[in-house]
XYZ file of C-alpha atoms in Angstrom:
762
model
C 114.266 112.832 130.542
C 113.116 112.863 126.522
C 115.664 109.857 124.655
C 116.927 110.946 121.062
C 115.287 108.980 118.046
C 118.854 107.064 117.873
C 119.003 106.063 121.116
C 115.533 104.863 121.151
C 116.076 102.972 118.541
C 119.002 101.225 119.710
C 117.017 100.361 122.870
C 113.964 99.033 121.084
C 116.913 96.647 118.673
C 119.040 95.849 121.502
C 121.872 95.853 118.817
C 123.931 98.805 117.735
C 123.041 100.518 114.743
C 125.815 102.256 112.064
C 125.751 105.591 110.176
C 124.843 105.078 107.147
C 124.814 109.518 106.321
C 127.398 108.829 103.531
C 125.183 107.359 101.005
C 128.235 106.704 98.748
C 129.647 104.496 100.892
C 126.462 102.605 101.264
C 126.535 102.117 97.763
C 130.226 101.683 97.731
C 129.780 98.476 99.536
C 126.996 97.286 97.257
C 128.719 98.010 94.340
C 132.695 98.833 94.832
C 133.217 99.009 90.954
C 130.709 100.969 89.755
C 130.362 104.204 88.002
C 129.942 107.025 89.655
C 127.570 110.046 88.984
C 128.679 113.649 89.061
C 125.993 114.508 91.273
C 125.750 113.125 95.085
C 123.513 110.546 96.031
C 120.100 111.085 97.521
C 119.779 110.298 101.077
C 117.081 109.958 103.178
C 118.096 112.925 104.944
C 118.191 115.099 101.863
C 114.299 113.042 101.959
C 113.108 114.545 104.483
C 114.721 117.998 104.295
C 112.713 118.523 100.706
C 110.646 121.264 100.756
C 107.036 120.614 101.338
C 104.543 122.226 99.081
C 100.720 122.669 99.917
C 97.806 123.326 97.689
C 98.312 126.771 95.694
C 95.282 129.224 96.580
C 94.482 131.479 93.836
C 92.368 134.771 94.990
C 89.154 135.905 93.781
C 90.672 137.729 90.144
C 93.292 135.074 89.491
C 95.571 136.650 88.817
C 97.697 135.709 92.443
C 98.030 132.360 94.048
C 100.250 131.645 97.377
C 101.365 128.629 98.078
C 101.844 127.134 101.820
C 105.663 126.242 102.145
C 107.776 123.989 104.656
C 111.029 122.726 105.094
C 112.843 120.855 107.773
C 115.583 120.640 108.727
C 117.692 118.077 110.959
C 120.200 119.828 111.891
C 118.705 122.536 114.218
C 115.303 120.528 114.570
C 112.916 123.169 113.473
C 110.696 123.174 110.692
C 110.229 126.687 108.867
C 106.741 127.715 106.929
C 106.042 130.289 105.316
C 103.416 131.637 101.741
C 104.656 132.330 98.698
C 102.495 134.230 96.385
C 102.788 134.108 92.930
C 101.842 135.869 89.712
C 99.431 134.123 87.248
C 99.919 137.104 85.037
C 103.091 135.633 83.424
C 103.063 132.391 81.742
C 106.627 131.795 82.291
C 108.056 130.773 85.977
C 109.107 133.736 88.102
C 110.444 134.456 91.494
C 108.103 134.735 94.249
C 106.589 138.027 94.421
C 106.201 137.904 97.923
C 107.045 135.669 101.211
C 105.308 135.821 104.374
C 107.297 133.650 107.012
C 105.609 132.055 109.395
C 106.116 131.998 112.939
C 104.425 128.595 113.302
C 102.397 125.376 111.157
C 99.760 127.565 110.101
C 97.003 127.818 107.205
C 95.999 131.045 105.126
C 92.617 131.887 103.041
C 92.039 134.986 100.923
C 89.946 137.980 102.187
C 89.941 139.862 98.919
C 92.288 140.115 95.472
C 95.305 141.773 97.983
C 94.647 140.576 101.390
C 95.575 137.027 102.695
C 94.669 135.971 106.455
C 96.666 133.560 108.253
C 95.817 131.472 110.838
C 98.011 130.680 113.769
C 97.271 128.609 116.533
C 98.997 129.227 119.715
C 99.825 126.556 122.134
C 100.079 128.925 125.328
C 96.931 130.058 125.851
C 94.837 127.035 123.216
C 93.641 130.356 120.475
C 94.072 130.969 116.861
C 94.510 134.063 115.883
C 94.305 136.308 112.346
C 96.655 138.130 110.937
C 96.098 140.223 107.473
C 98.814 141.063 104.955
C 97.794 143.723 102.464
C 99.578 143.049 98.689
C 100.178 146.801 97.572
C 99.802 147.134 93.431
C 103.250 148.848 93.849
C 105.162 145.922 95.616
C 103.248 143.379 92.899
C 104.880 144.923 90.483
C 108.364 144.093 91.883
C 111.186 142.052 90.238
C 112.563 140.922 93.250
C 111.433 138.902 96.604
C 110.186 140.596 99.001
C 110.063 139.151 102.537
C 107.444 140.500 104.530
C 108.029 141.392 107.853
C 106.249 139.857 110.588
C 102.624 137.776 109.648
C 100.610 141.592 109.378
C 98.195 143.275 111.057
C 95.912 141.725 113.793
C 92.471 140.702 112.831
C 91.190 138.755 115.218
C 91.554 135.666 118.409
C 88.998 132.646 117.948
C 89.081 130.753 121.318
C 90.353 127.499 120.306
C 93.707 125.968 118.824
C 91.609 123.453 116.941
C 89.964 125.414 114.477
C 91.284 124.428 110.906
C 90.036 124.363 106.783
C 89.008 128.191 106.497
C 86.673 129.316 103.508
C 85.439 133.018 103.544
C 82.782 134.149 101.865
C 82.989 137.708 100.545
C 78.757 137.805 99.793
C 77.853 136.711 103.491
C 81.349 138.197 105.045
C 81.359 134.626 106.617
C 84.529 132.604 108.091
C 83.502 129.192 107.987
C 85.704 126.606 109.459
C 86.200 123.315 111.501
C 86.896 123.052 115.337
C 86.884 120.542 117.832
C 83.937 120.998 120.669
C 82.088 118.773 123.334
C 78.660 117.094 122.608
C 77.566 120.451 123.840
C 78.641 122.552 120.683
C 80.066 125.574 122.324
C 83.297 126.671 120.559
C 84.259 129.229 123.779
C 84.089 127.119 126.230
C 85.509 123.634 124.436
C 89.682 124.784 125.593
C 88.329 124.459 129.028
C 85.490 121.350 128.578
C 89.063 119.697 127.833
C 91.419 120.522 130.418
C 88.683 119.353 132.941
C 88.740 116.456 131.297
C 92.367 115.580 131.107
C 92.558 116.443 134.397
C 89.980 114.511 135.634
C 90.909 111.975 138.923
C 90.451 109.080 137.258
C 91.375 107.642 133.379
C 88.782 105.294 132.624
C 86.997 105.459 128.666
C 84.224 103.831 127.565
C 82.671 102.785 124.544
C 79.418 101.643 123.448
C 80.217 101.085 119.735
C 78.955 103.728 117.710
C 81.937 105.347 117.575
C 85.414 104.677 116.602
C 87.333 102.749 120.339
C 90.442 104.136 118.336
C 91.440 105.561 115.337
C 94.838 105.833 113.160
C 96.804 106.709 116.659
C 94.274 108.110 118.873
C 91.741 106.797 121.468
C 88.163 107.928 120.762
C 87.355 110.955 123.584
C 84.235 113.190 123.965
C 84.866 115.521 121.846
C 84.150 115.561 117.782
C 85.037 118.318 114.566
C 82.188 120.376 114.119
C 81.345 123.880 111.014
C 81.723 126.997 112.336
C 80.424 130.274 111.526
C 81.455 134.056 112.032
C 81.635 137.248 110.763
C 84.481 138.620 108.961
C 84.636 142.110 107.484
C 86.336 145.280 107.273
C 84.285 148.356 108.399
C 85.732 152.218 108.328
C 89.440 151.095 108.085
C 88.978 148.671 110.973
C 88.590 143.915 111.208
C 85.192 143.191 112.506
C 85.487 139.847 114.304
C 82.629 137.923 115.286
C 82.551 136.586 118.823
C 79.298 134.969 117.940
C 80.624 131.497 117.049
C 77.495 129.570 115.141
C 77.942 125.912 115.497
C 76.058 125.036 112.055
C 75.701 121.263 113.012
C 74.217 121.835 116.666
C 71.558 119.168 117.213
C 72.475 117.250 114.497
C 74.952 115.048 116.171
C 77.142 114.932 113.034
C 81.182 115.179 112.545
C 82.657 117.291 109.987
C 84.774 116.002 109.132
C 84.052 112.518 110.143
C 87.144 111.025 111.906
C 88.277 109.024 109.416
C 87.934 111.123 106.417
C 90.853 110.703 103.331
C 90.591 114.722 102.626
C 89.056 116.641 105.641
C 89.729 119.973 104.113
C 87.273 119.414 100.967
C 84.707 117.342 103.055
C 82.845 120.841 102.963
C 82.160 123.566 100.460
C 80.557 127.331 100.652
C 78.585 129.039 97.769
C 77.217 133.102 98.578
C 74.890 131.635 101.467
C 75.288 128.181 102.121
C 77.152 125.361 103.918
C 76.917 121.872 101.654
C 79.232 119.284 103.618
C 79.785 115.330 104.039
C 79.273 113.122 107.148
C 78.505 109.698 108.588
C 75.290 108.877 109.344
C 75.303 109.335 113.362
C 73.047 106.639 113.389
C 75.547 104.177 112.190
C 78.650 102.737 114.005
C 82.061 104.212 112.469
C 83.535 101.324 112.522
C 81.467 98.951 110.489
C 80.302 101.653 107.753
C 81.707 103.666 105.351
C 78.171 105.559 104.229
C 77.830 109.204 104.617
C 75.022 111.522 103.856
C 75.333 115.023 102.167
C 72.636 118.066 103.682
C 73.041 121.986 102.964
C 71.572 124.681 104.405
C 70.321 128.113 103.305
C 73.264 130.325 104.772
C 75.514 133.279 103.983
C 78.215 130.801 104.155
C 77.048 126.938 105.281
C 78.804 123.624 104.698
C 78.589 119.804 105.977
C 80.926 116.973 105.507
C 79.548 113.259 106.560
C 81.471 110.193 105.419
C 78.656 108.898 103.159
C 75.982 111.826 103.616
C 75.589 114.904 102.247
C 73.471 117.686 103.408
C 73.230 121.681 102.668
C 72.867 124.250 105.408
C 72.477 128.217 106.048
C 75.643 129.460 106.343
C 74.511 132.002 109.164
C 72.764 128.389 110.828
C 69.489 130.528 110.521
C 67.212 127.042 109.346
C 68.219 123.293 110.098
C 70.267 121.312 107.889
C 68.581 119.658 104.373
C 69.709 116.191 103.399
C 70.668 116.225 99.559
C 71.480 111.808 99.950
C 68.894 109.312 100.469
C 68.369 105.539 99.885
C 70.983 102.665 99.710
C 74.307 103.990 98.845
C 78.240 104.200 100.118
C 80.801 106.863 101.132
C 80.233 110.632 99.331
C 83.223 112.708 99.022
C 84.773 116.022 97.739
C 80.885 118.368 97.996
C 81.607 121.449 95.686
C 78.963 124.262 94.594
C 79.298 125.174 91.306
C 80.333 129.057 91.016
C 76.728 130.229 90.653
C 75.448 128.368 93.329
C 72.943 126.560 91.179
C 74.637 123.079 91.707
C 76.110 120.886 94.120
C 78.374 118.085 92.784
C 79.714 115.594 95.224
C 81.428 112.115 94.296
C 79.618 109.300 95.590
C 79.656 105.761 95.919
C 77.236 102.750 95.933
C 78.342 100.270 98.331
C 78.488 100.639 102.564
C 81.340 99.162 104.101
C 82.976 98.896 101.105
C 87.034 99.669 100.863
C 88.136 101.492 97.222
C 85.001 101.717 95.975
C 84.287 102.784 92.348
C 83.302 106.471 92.627
C 80.773 108.078 89.627
C 79.416 112.033 90.358
C 76.700 112.952 91.502
C 75.323 116.480 90.325
C 72.242 118.101 92.291
C 70.258 121.529 91.070
C 69.473 123.143 93.870
C 66.587 124.785 92.552
C 64.582 121.782 91.111
C 66.015 119.341 93.318
C 66.783 117.105 90.590
C 69.863 114.652 90.868
C 72.072 113.702 88.037
C 74.036 110.659 88.049
C 76.850 111.154 85.906
C 80.281 108.636 84.666
C 79.041 105.433 86.408
C 79.957 103.629 82.780
C 83.623 104.941 82.932
C 85.800 102.471 84.380
C 87.951 105.175 86.576
C 87.241 106.091 89.720
C 87.510 110.023 90.601
C 89.295 111.222 93.309
C 88.326 114.831 93.391
C 85.954 116.975 91.587
C 85.692 121.006 90.161
C 83.389 123.420 88.213
C 84.348 125.419 84.763
C 83.899 129.450 85.940
C 80.944 128.555 83.581
C 79.536 126.320 85.993
C 79.116 124.053 82.491
C 81.833 121.911 82.788
C 83.868 119.758 85.557
C 87.453 118.902 86.224
C 87.926 115.550 87.794
C 91.619 113.753 88.950
C 91.241 109.710 88.718
C 93.894 107.100 88.898
C 94.869 105.626 85.515
C 97.648 103.133 84.734
C 99.699 104.230 87.895
C 99.291 107.771 87.157
C 96.269 110.126 89.461
C 95.369 112.582 85.733
C 93.301 115.368 85.011
C 89.672 115.009 82.855
C 87.656 117.344 81.147
C 83.716 117.009 81.578
C 81.425 118.494 79.779
C 77.778 118.747 81.498
C 75.546 119.814 79.435
C 76.724 118.219 75.490
C 74.417 115.702 74.729
C 77.927 113.813 73.153
C 78.991 113.533 76.480
C 76.633 111.279 77.680
C 78.214 108.192 76.640
C 81.820 109.581 76.355
C 84.858 108.848 78.689
C 85.699 112.399 80.142
C 88.467 114.162 77.800
C 92.645 113.136 79.738
C 94.271 116.275 80.266
C 97.662 115.260 81.327
C 99.773 112.574 81.329
C 102.190 111.820 84.224
C 102.273 112.174 87.669
C 100.279 112.988 90.481
C 97.462 115.943 89.869
C 95.770 117.743 93.403
C 94.433 120.744 94.236
C 92.452 121.593 91.148
C 91.237 125.606 90.729
C 89.563 126.346 87.024
C 90.316 129.426 86.218
C 88.901 131.956 83.418
C 89.716 132.459 79.895
C 90.713 127.927 79.691
C 92.837 127.568 82.413
C 93.046 125.471 85.288
C 95.941 125.629 87.846
C 97.257 122.277 89.979
C 100.154 120.557 92.250
C 102.390 118.360 90.077
C 104.618 115.808 91.634
C 106.400 112.984 90.098
C 108.843 110.735 91.317
C 110.908 113.072 89.997
C 109.724 116.042 91.369
C 108.874 116.975 94.839
C 106.393 118.976 93.828
C 105.231 121.945 91.952
C 102.444 124.750 90.708
C 101.215 123.912 87.081
C 98.982 126.346 85.392
C 97.109 124.472 82.290
C 95.920 127.054 79.465
C 93.914 126.945 76.621
C 90.929 124.718 77.877
C 88.572 125.384 75.223
C 85.346 123.561 74.485
C 85.681 121.383 72.509
C 88.176 120.509 74.340
C 91.709 119.749 72.029
C 94.255 117.342 74.545
C 96.724 118.084 71.820
C 96.227 122.269 71.645
C 96.731 122.669 75.606
C 99.726 125.031 76.831
C 101.264 123.809 80.337
C 103.544 126.312 82.374
C 105.163 125.825 85.296
C 104.279 128.707 87.749
C 106.638 128.010 90.499
C 110.422 126.770 90.490
C 110.144 125.443 94.219
C 113.382 122.291 93.284
C 116.459 122.672 94.917
C 120.044 122.216 93.851
C 120.283 118.709 94.924
C 116.916 117.861 92.579
C 117.949 120.344 89.976
C 121.284 118.803 88.950
C 120.446 116.856 85.230
C 119.943 112.815 85.959
C 119.912 112.890 89.547
C 116.822 110.215 89.597
C 115.900 107.553 87.300
C 112.725 108.099 85.273
C 109.988 104.705 85.902
C 110.287 102.340 83.344
C 107.508 100.615 83.331
C 106.326 97.495 82.173
C 103.576 94.581 81.728
C 103.495 91.177 82.633
C 101.171 87.923 82.031
C 100.404 87.254 86.206
C 97.995 85.384 87.728
C 94.654 85.859 85.457
C 95.282 89.562 83.496
C 97.781 91.656 82.321
C 99.133 93.782 85.165
C 101.891 96.449 85.192
C 104.864 97.207 87.112
C 108.040 99.321 86.167
C 111.756 99.664 87.237
C 113.672 102.800 88.368
C 117.779 101.716 87.322
C 120.033 102.386 90.329
C 122.563 105.654 90.314
C 125.513 105.277 88.528
C 124.026 102.748 85.768
C 124.723 103.574 82.323
C 123.944 101.488 79.190
C 127.623 100.718 79.073
C 127.726 99.001 82.916
C 124.399 97.216 81.780
C 126.725 93.928 82.336
C 127.176 94.461 85.796
C 125.429 93.201 88.510
C 123.368 95.457 90.500
C 121.089 94.348 93.499
C 118.138 94.609 93.275
C 114.756 95.738 95.948
C 111.067 94.629 95.135
C 109.026 96.835 96.216
C 105.543 96.429 97.197
C 102.733 98.840 97.986
C 100.141 98.792 100.861
C 96.736 98.599 100.600
C 95.643 96.171 99.006
C 93.942 98.533 96.682
C 96.456 101.483 96.610
C 99.396 101.172 93.780
C 102.984 102.097 93.081
C 102.657 104.797 90.514
C 104.525 108.278 89.352
C 104.247 110.295 92.565
C 106.326 112.172 95.014
C 106.087 109.948 98.392
C 108.365 110.899 101.620
C 107.732 107.946 103.977
C 107.687 105.260 101.362
C 110.010 107.085 98.914
C 111.383 104.257 96.070
C 114.044 106.862 94.487
C 115.918 106.964 97.767
C 116.595 102.909 97.237
C 117.767 103.468 93.597
C 119.863 106.218 94.663
C 121.752 103.949 97.399
C 122.556 101.738 94.260
C 119.493 99.100 94.057
C 117.108 98.628 91.103
C 113.953 98.979 92.441
C 111.045 97.012 90.743
C 107.555 97.712 91.767
C 104.898 95.117 90.884
C 100.609 96.719 90.603
C 99.347 93.380 91.795
C 95.537 92.493 91.506
C 94.133 94.788 93.843
C 96.075 97.998 92.788
C 94.260 100.645 91.783
C 94.205 103.123 88.348
C 93.689 99.839 86.292
C 89.972 99.578 86.119
C 87.417 98.476 88.996
C 87.677 94.528 87.788
C 91.827 95.005 88.735
C 91.407 96.335 92.019
C 88.150 94.407 92.954
C 89.558 90.784 91.961
C 91.387 90.897 94.998
C 88.735 90.845 97.291
C 88.715 87.490 99.209
C 91.929 86.586 97.726
C 94.533 88.447 99.894
C 97.309 86.027 99.501
C 96.712 84.533 96.390
C 96.267 86.161 93.135
C 98.671 89.024 93.960
C 101.509 86.765 95.542
C 101.462 85.328 92.505
C 101.508 88.482 90.335
C 104.522 89.128 92.201
C 106.257 86.087 91.691
C 105.860 86.493 87.927
C 107.175 89.912 87.992
C 109.537 89.797 89.642
C 110.903 87.209 87.960
C 110.088 89.378 84.522
C 111.950 91.855 85.700
C 115.381 89.964 86.760
C 114.791 87.850 82.919
C 114.262 91.693 81.259
C 117.282 93.388 83.308
C 120.105 90.342 83.344
C 122.498 93.418 85.086
C 120.515 92.494 88.316
C 122.034 90.175 90.304
C 119.519 87.759 91.744
C 121.576 86.786 94.656
C 121.281 90.583 96.004
C 117.763 89.920 95.911
C 115.744 92.003 98.588
C 112.279 93.012 99.171
C 110.497 95.991 101.318
C 106.700 96.423 102.250
C 104.411 98.708 104.217
C 101.154 97.791 105.095
C 99.456 95.333 103.053
C 103.314 95.044 101.726
C 104.030 93.613 104.949
C 101.474 91.253 104.903
C 103.016 89.928 101.899
C 106.191 89.935 102.566
C 104.974 87.544 105.762
C 103.779 85.432 103.294
C 106.747 85.267 100.639
C 108.435 84.157 104.332
C 105.802 80.859 104.171
C 105.714 80.404 100.095
C 109.395 81.298 98.635
C 110.466 77.772 97.996
C 107.466 76.411 96.087
C 107.142 79.614 94.238
C 110.796 79.488 93.484
C 112.131 82.718 94.512
C 115.475 83.369 96.940
C 116.188 86.757 98.819
C 119.312 87.969 100.968
C 116.852 89.698 103.143
C 113.275 90.974 104.301
C 112.346 94.335 105.398
C 108.889 94.873 106.868
C 106.568 97.872 107.674
C 103.865 97.746 110.021
C 102.421 94.490 108.134
C 100.099 92.239 109.519
C 100.857 88.846 111.126
C 97.875 87.221 111.999
C 95.021 88.242 109.863
C 92.494 86.275 111.924
C 93.224 88.486 115.034
C 93.812 91.400 112.613
C 90.152 91.368 111.692
C 89.193 91.961 115.360
C 91.734 95.018 115.903
C 91.955 96.901 113.053
C 90.362 100.333 113.917
C 88.289 100.285 110.526
C 86.239 97.273 111.086
C 84.403 97.230 107.739
C 88.222 96.630 105.820
C 88.498 93.502 106.992
C 84.985 91.730 106.717
C 84.664 93.623 102.982
C 88.009 92.412 102.113
C 87.704 88.696 103.927
C 83.852 88.051 102.486
C 82.367 87.969 106.678
C 83.267 87.813 109.986
C 86.149 85.776 111.030
C 83.896 83.245 112.464
C 81.676 82.176 109.801
C 82.922 79.189 107.332
C 83.318 80.970 104.289
C 85.847 83.814 105.410
C 87.700 80.803 107.868
C 89.017 79.020 104.620
C 90.498 82.420 103.477
C 92.325 82.804 107.067
C 93.262 79.241 106.697
C 94.933 79.982 102.914
C 96.299 83.694 102.959
C 97.043 84.179 107.257
C 100.753 84.203 107.080
C 101.241 82.701 110.732
C 99.777 79.270 109.202
C 103.296 79.271 107.168
C 105.859 80.175 109.625
C 107.564 76.801 109.551
C 108.428 77.813 106.365
C 110.131 81.034 107.683
C 114.062 81.397 106.986
C 114.715 84.673 104.847
C 116.437 87.174 107.690
C 113.962 89.889 108.023
C 114.135 93.724 109.771
C 110.508 94.138 111.295
C 109.828 97.926 111.383
C 106.774 99.258 113.510
C 105.119 102.445 115.424
C 103.751 101.954 119.321
C 100.913 104.602 117.967
C 100.179 102.369 115.599
C 96.128 101.431 115.515
C 95.453 100.136 112.059
C 97.948 97.327 112.149
C 98.769 97.158 116.096
C 102.666 96.873 117.549
C 101.583 93.467 118.795
C 101.270 92.258 114.983
C 104.985 93.499 114.596
C 105.930 91.744 117.900
C 104.853 88.595 117.293
C 106.607 89.005 113.322
C 109.939 89.030 114.960
C 109.080 86.334 118.084
C 107.640 83.621 115.547
C 111.801 84.901 113.410
C 113.124 84.266 116.498
C 111.559 80.778 117.585
C 112.506 79.923 114.436
C 116.122 80.684 114.934
C 116.172 83.333 111.777
C 118.447 86.098 111.592
C 115.566 89.423 112.547
C 115.430 92.519 114.093
C 112.712 94.443 115.613
C 112.889 97.807 115.687
C 109.776 99.720 117.441
C 109.191 103.477 117.284
C 107.374 105.899 120.263
C 104.758 107.565 119.601
C 104.217 107.287 115.534
C 101.200 105.622 114.250
C 100.656 103.595 110.582
C 102.459 106.100 108.947
C 106.111 107.811 110.296
C 106.144 111.571 110.789
C 109.022 112.337 112.672
C 111.148 113.071 109.828
C 113.816 111.881 112.626
C 112.532 108.459 112.450
C 112.385 108.189 108.576
C 116.041 108.583 108.389
C 116.496 106.429 111.125
C 114.390 103.478 109.662
C 115.769 104.262 106.224
C 119.107 103.247 107.372
C 117.741 100.462 109.465
C 116.696 99.295 106.086
C 119.778 99.616 104.402
C 122.042 98.712 106.817
C 120.227 95.332 107.350
C 120.374 94.380 103.496
C 124.147 95.669 103.381
C 124.755 92.849 106.030
C 123.319 90.328 104.238
C 124.326 91.214 100.675
C 126.938 89.116 98.658
C 126.020 86.726 100.066
C 127.140 86.743 103.471
C 124.702 84.733 105.585
C 124.750 85.811 108.878
C 123.104 82.998 110.538
C 122.545 83.967 114.046
C 119.755 85.732 115.232
C 119.856 89.291 116.138
C-alpha cells in the first residue's frame, strides 16, 4: 500500500502536524491586529499550482512561437500539459492563438514555419511517438483561442522513451536528439537490455571510480546518454522517419549530456551539416573533475556536449569527431553555432575541478581553426550565449547584482575589445535567449513577483543604445491570484559593511504592511541561500520562494554573504577555504543591519531558514549564536550538512569539497579548516529549537546528515523535529511534499512565536 505524503510526514516526525492551509489564520496567529490586505494570502498550495512556463521556441521565420505550459492540481493530483502558440507580429500582448493539449509531458520542435512536432513518451511500451500539428494561415488570423483536439498526425515512433532535447536541421533533413543506451550504443535494443539488467537475479553494482557511484538521487548504472541522428522529412504528403538511428558518439565513450550537466538541453547545437557538443573527458573521473572538451563532426546534423571538452561531428555520423578544445582548461558549456555556420562559440573556465569559476567566451572559426577568447577581463560570468542573426554579435546572460541580465557584445567592433558588454535588461532573471532579425530578441523573464512571461526586446541596433530598447510582453500567463495589485512586496535592496567588503541583502515586507502600520511589531525570517556560490535574487523559485514567507506575515531578510555570485569573482571566490568564517559574520551583520533599519521588526520573533549550504549555516548559527549576540526563536534546516569532514567523503561531486576546503580531508591545512568550520564541533552550544527536513534520496547531502543533526539536538535536549520525505532528492519535486514541508516550517515557527518557549524535545 502506498502511503500519502501526509501520512509519511506524520510517521517520519512521529508527532501530529496541524493543517495550515488557511494562510489568514496563520498570519492572524502571528499578528493579531495586523491590517488585512484586500487580496488573500498566497499559500504554499498556490505556489505549486502556479503554471509552469518553459522556454519559448520561435519558428524559422520568426513570426510564431510556442510556449510549453503546465499546471498542477493538488486536488486531483494531476498535471495538465499544453503547447501555447503566440504571434510575434503584434507588439502588444494578445491571447493565445492556439493551444495544443498534450496527454503527457513531452517536448516539441518546429519542422517548418507552420508545422509543430510533439514528442511524447509512452510508459507502457517504452517508446516515443512523434505527432505533427499544422497551423493553417486562416487559423493564424483568428482572434479567438483555438484548442486543437488531439496531438496531430502520427509522424513515427522512436524505440525508447528516453529520447529528449530534439533539434531539427531542415538543410540536412535530420532530427538530432539524446537517448540513454548501454555501452554498445544500440538504441533499438536499449529498452530490452534495460529490462534484462533490472531483472537480473542479483542486485550487485560495481564501481571503479571512473563514473559517479551515485549522483543527485540515483546510483550509477551501465547506461549513459548519447547523441543520435535520424532522417526526417515529408515526401509526397507522407512523413518519413528513418529507422536507422545513427549514434553520433559511437566508439568515443562520450556522454551527452553529461550526468552532472546543469543545462543538459544546451550541451549541444546543430548547424546545416554538423553537431557541436560538450562532454567530460572519458579518461577522467567524473566525481573528481569538471573538465569538458568540445568537438565537432561534419554532419547534416552533429552536436556533442561535454562537461569540459567541446567536439564537432558530422550530423549523419559519416566522419569521426573532432576535438576543438585542448590543453589545460576547466568546464565548457553552451556550445552554439552562428547562423551562417562559420563560427562556434562556447563558455569556458580556466580551472579543472573548480566550482563556480568565472566563464569567458571562446569563438572558434570552423574555416580557419582560429580560436578567439573574449571577455576574460569582464568581472561577470556568462551563463548562456547566442549569436545575432547576422553572426556579428553575441547576446549573453550573466548574473549581476542579484539579477540575471541580458547583455549585448559586438564581435567585430574594435572598440568592443576593451569595453564591457552592453546591459539590455535591469531586473529579474532572463533565460532562453533567441535573437531575431531586425534587432529583436525573445527571452523568458521571471522575477520575485512574476513566475514567468515571454518578452520581446526590439530596437537593438548597433551601436546599441540601452535607453532606446523597447520591451513588450508576448504572453500574459499570470493567473488571477498573481494579477491582483499589491499582492507581492518587491525586493528592497540594501548594502552594509560586511566582514571584508560591502555586502548585499534585500528585504521583503509582509503582507498587510502599510506605512501607517510601520510601528507594528512583525516577525521576521532570515532566508539563507544554498551554494555557497549561488545567490538570493530577483527570480521566481518554487521549492524555495521567499514570497511564501512574506505572505504569511513575516518580514523576509535575505543576505548575499561572501561567496555569493553576481557581485564579481573576488566576492564569490573569497568563500574558498572560509565556508564558516566571513559568510557567517556577513549574515550576522546583515541581519542586525536589517533589524536597525526596519524597527517595525520584532527581534523576539526572529526565525531563520536555510537550504543546503544555508542549512549548514543554520547548524553553524546554532553553535555560535551567543558569541555573535544573536537570538532566534527557532530554526529550520533543509538538507544542510552536519559534519563537514564526513561530508567531503559522502558528497557525490567530490571535487566540490576538495576545491572549497583547499584540499583532501586528511591534509593538515584542510584539517584546521574543518576544526574551525564544521558544525558538529560546536554541538555543545546548541540550544535553539530546530526543525530538520531531508529527502531520503538526497545523494548530494545524504539523509544521514539530517538524522545526525536531529540526534544531536535530541541528545542536547533541544526542542527538535525531523521530517524525512521518501524518494525526494536534494531539491524536492513532488508538489504535495513542497506544500507539506512549508506547512511544517510555518507550524514550527508559530509554535515558538511570541516567546512560547516550549522546552520539550519533540
